[in-house]
Amino acid sequence: MANVNTIKQPNPQTSTTKSRLSWLWSEYSVIIAFLVIFMAAAVMNPRFLDINNQLNILMQVSIIGIVALGMTVVMLSGGIDLSVGSVLVFVGVISVLAMNATGSIFVAILTALVVGSFAGFLNGLMVAKGRIASFIATLGMMAAARSIALYIAEGGSISGEVSGFTAIANSNLWIFDFPVIIFFVMTALVYVLMHKTRFGRYVYALGSNEKAALLSAIRVDRVKIGIYSLVGLLVSVAAIIETSRLNSISSSSSGVQYELDAIAAVIIGGTRMTGGRGKIMGTFFGVLILGILNNMMNLMNVSPHLQGFVKGLIIIIAVVFQKRE
């Protein structure tokens, strides 16, 4: 007589399939989400697939994309930088003043890179040596940088007086605008830095377990200062593009909510808020997803006042999915 209580053995093939699907989703979820959203946008509005619209999306996300690359690095280390928008406008104001005073575009670019890197260095110094939480340190820098920019510009805008400066953001190579090319190049460089160098390994180690990194003879303080300095450098590149685009910088409106957009792109890209896990290419596709969503809301005449709500909702959903993994 057969034993009715025979225990069913798990099917090895089913188990293997589930594990493969789980790995596929874990590694490529942001790319899958990008493809789904892209196809949905194409179905909802035929104008979306127009080549000029596609190039416009890339142009629109280039500045935030460069800022998001820096935000990815700092979040991989377990920190955060809320000062990116304010530092961007501060760098823009100082670099335009330097350019107008000297008549040199090279001086403006060099000034921007130095000022932005120094602002990031100060953030890193407060976090690493001052033992101040990154949220508080960068919140202070956010208020200070914006305040100084407003004071210098007297609450208004500062325009460039040197011809040729606008060529940086308004020229193109083949069909791609220079800001898009710069975004692609910056993505490649940061990817190599984070995935092919010792510094990148140290950042991941720091985000995974800071105490273990310290016990492994990693110069944690130096790595933190390097991280925030890198963020400042990338913000400087974004500031140059933003200022060149209109040949001016507004001390009151430029860079507003850039930190929210950058954080949203990074989280959508799969980087954990707690650090230690995430990819640069994930952020790249996260930026594109945000760009597509913004573009679709504009094409569908969604109120701009509701776009922030959509971004906030996306952040919450992305974090919920991360918690479930």
Coordinates of C-alpha atoms in Angstrom, one line a residue, residues 74 79-84 87 116-145 210 220-229:
V74 CA 28.6 59.5 -1.4
G79 CA 26.5 59.2 3.6
I80 CA 24.5 61.8 1.8
D81 CA 25.1 65.3 0.3
L82 CA 22.2 67.8 0.6
S83 CA 24.3 70.8 -0.5
V84 CA 24.8 69.9 -4.2
V87 CA 27.1 74.5 -4.1
G116 CA 33.5 73.2 -6.0
S117 CA 36.2 70.8 -5.0
F118 CA 37.0 73.0 -2.0
A119 CA 33.3 73.1 -0.9
G120 CA 33.2 69.3 -1.1
F121 CA 36.5 69.1 0.8
L122 CA 35.0 71.2 3.6
N123 CA 32.0 68.8 3.7
G124 CA 34.4 65.8 3.9
L125 CA 36.4 67.5 6.6
M126 CA 33.3 68.1 8.7
V127 CA 32.1 64.5 8.3
A128 CA 35.5 62.8 8.6
K129 CA 37.4 64.9 11.2
G130 CA 34.5 66.8 12.9
R131 CA 32.5 63.6 13.3
I132 CA 29.4 65.4 12.2
A133 CA 26.6 63.4 10.5
S134 CA 26.7 63.9 6.8
F135 CA 23.1 65.0 6.8
I136 CA 23.8 67.8 9.3
A137 CA 27.1 68.8 7.7
T138 CA 25.8 69.1 4.2
L139 CA 22.6 70.7 5.4
G140 CA 24.8 73.5 6.9
M141 CA 26.7 73.8 3.7
M142 CA 23.5 74.0 1.7
A143 CA 22.3 77.0 3.7
A144 CA 25.7 78.7 3.7
A145 CA 26.5 78.3 0.0
E210 CA 32.8 51.3 8.4
V220 CA 38.6 55.9 6.4
D221 CA 39.0 59.7 7.0
R222 CA 40.9 60.2 3.8
V223 CA 38.4 58.2 1.8
K224 CA 35.5 60.3 3.1
I225 CA 37.3 63.5 2.3
G226 CA 38.1 62.2 -1.2
I227 CA 34.4 61.2 -1.7
Y228 CA 33.0 64.6 -0.8
S229 CA 35.7 66.4 -2.8

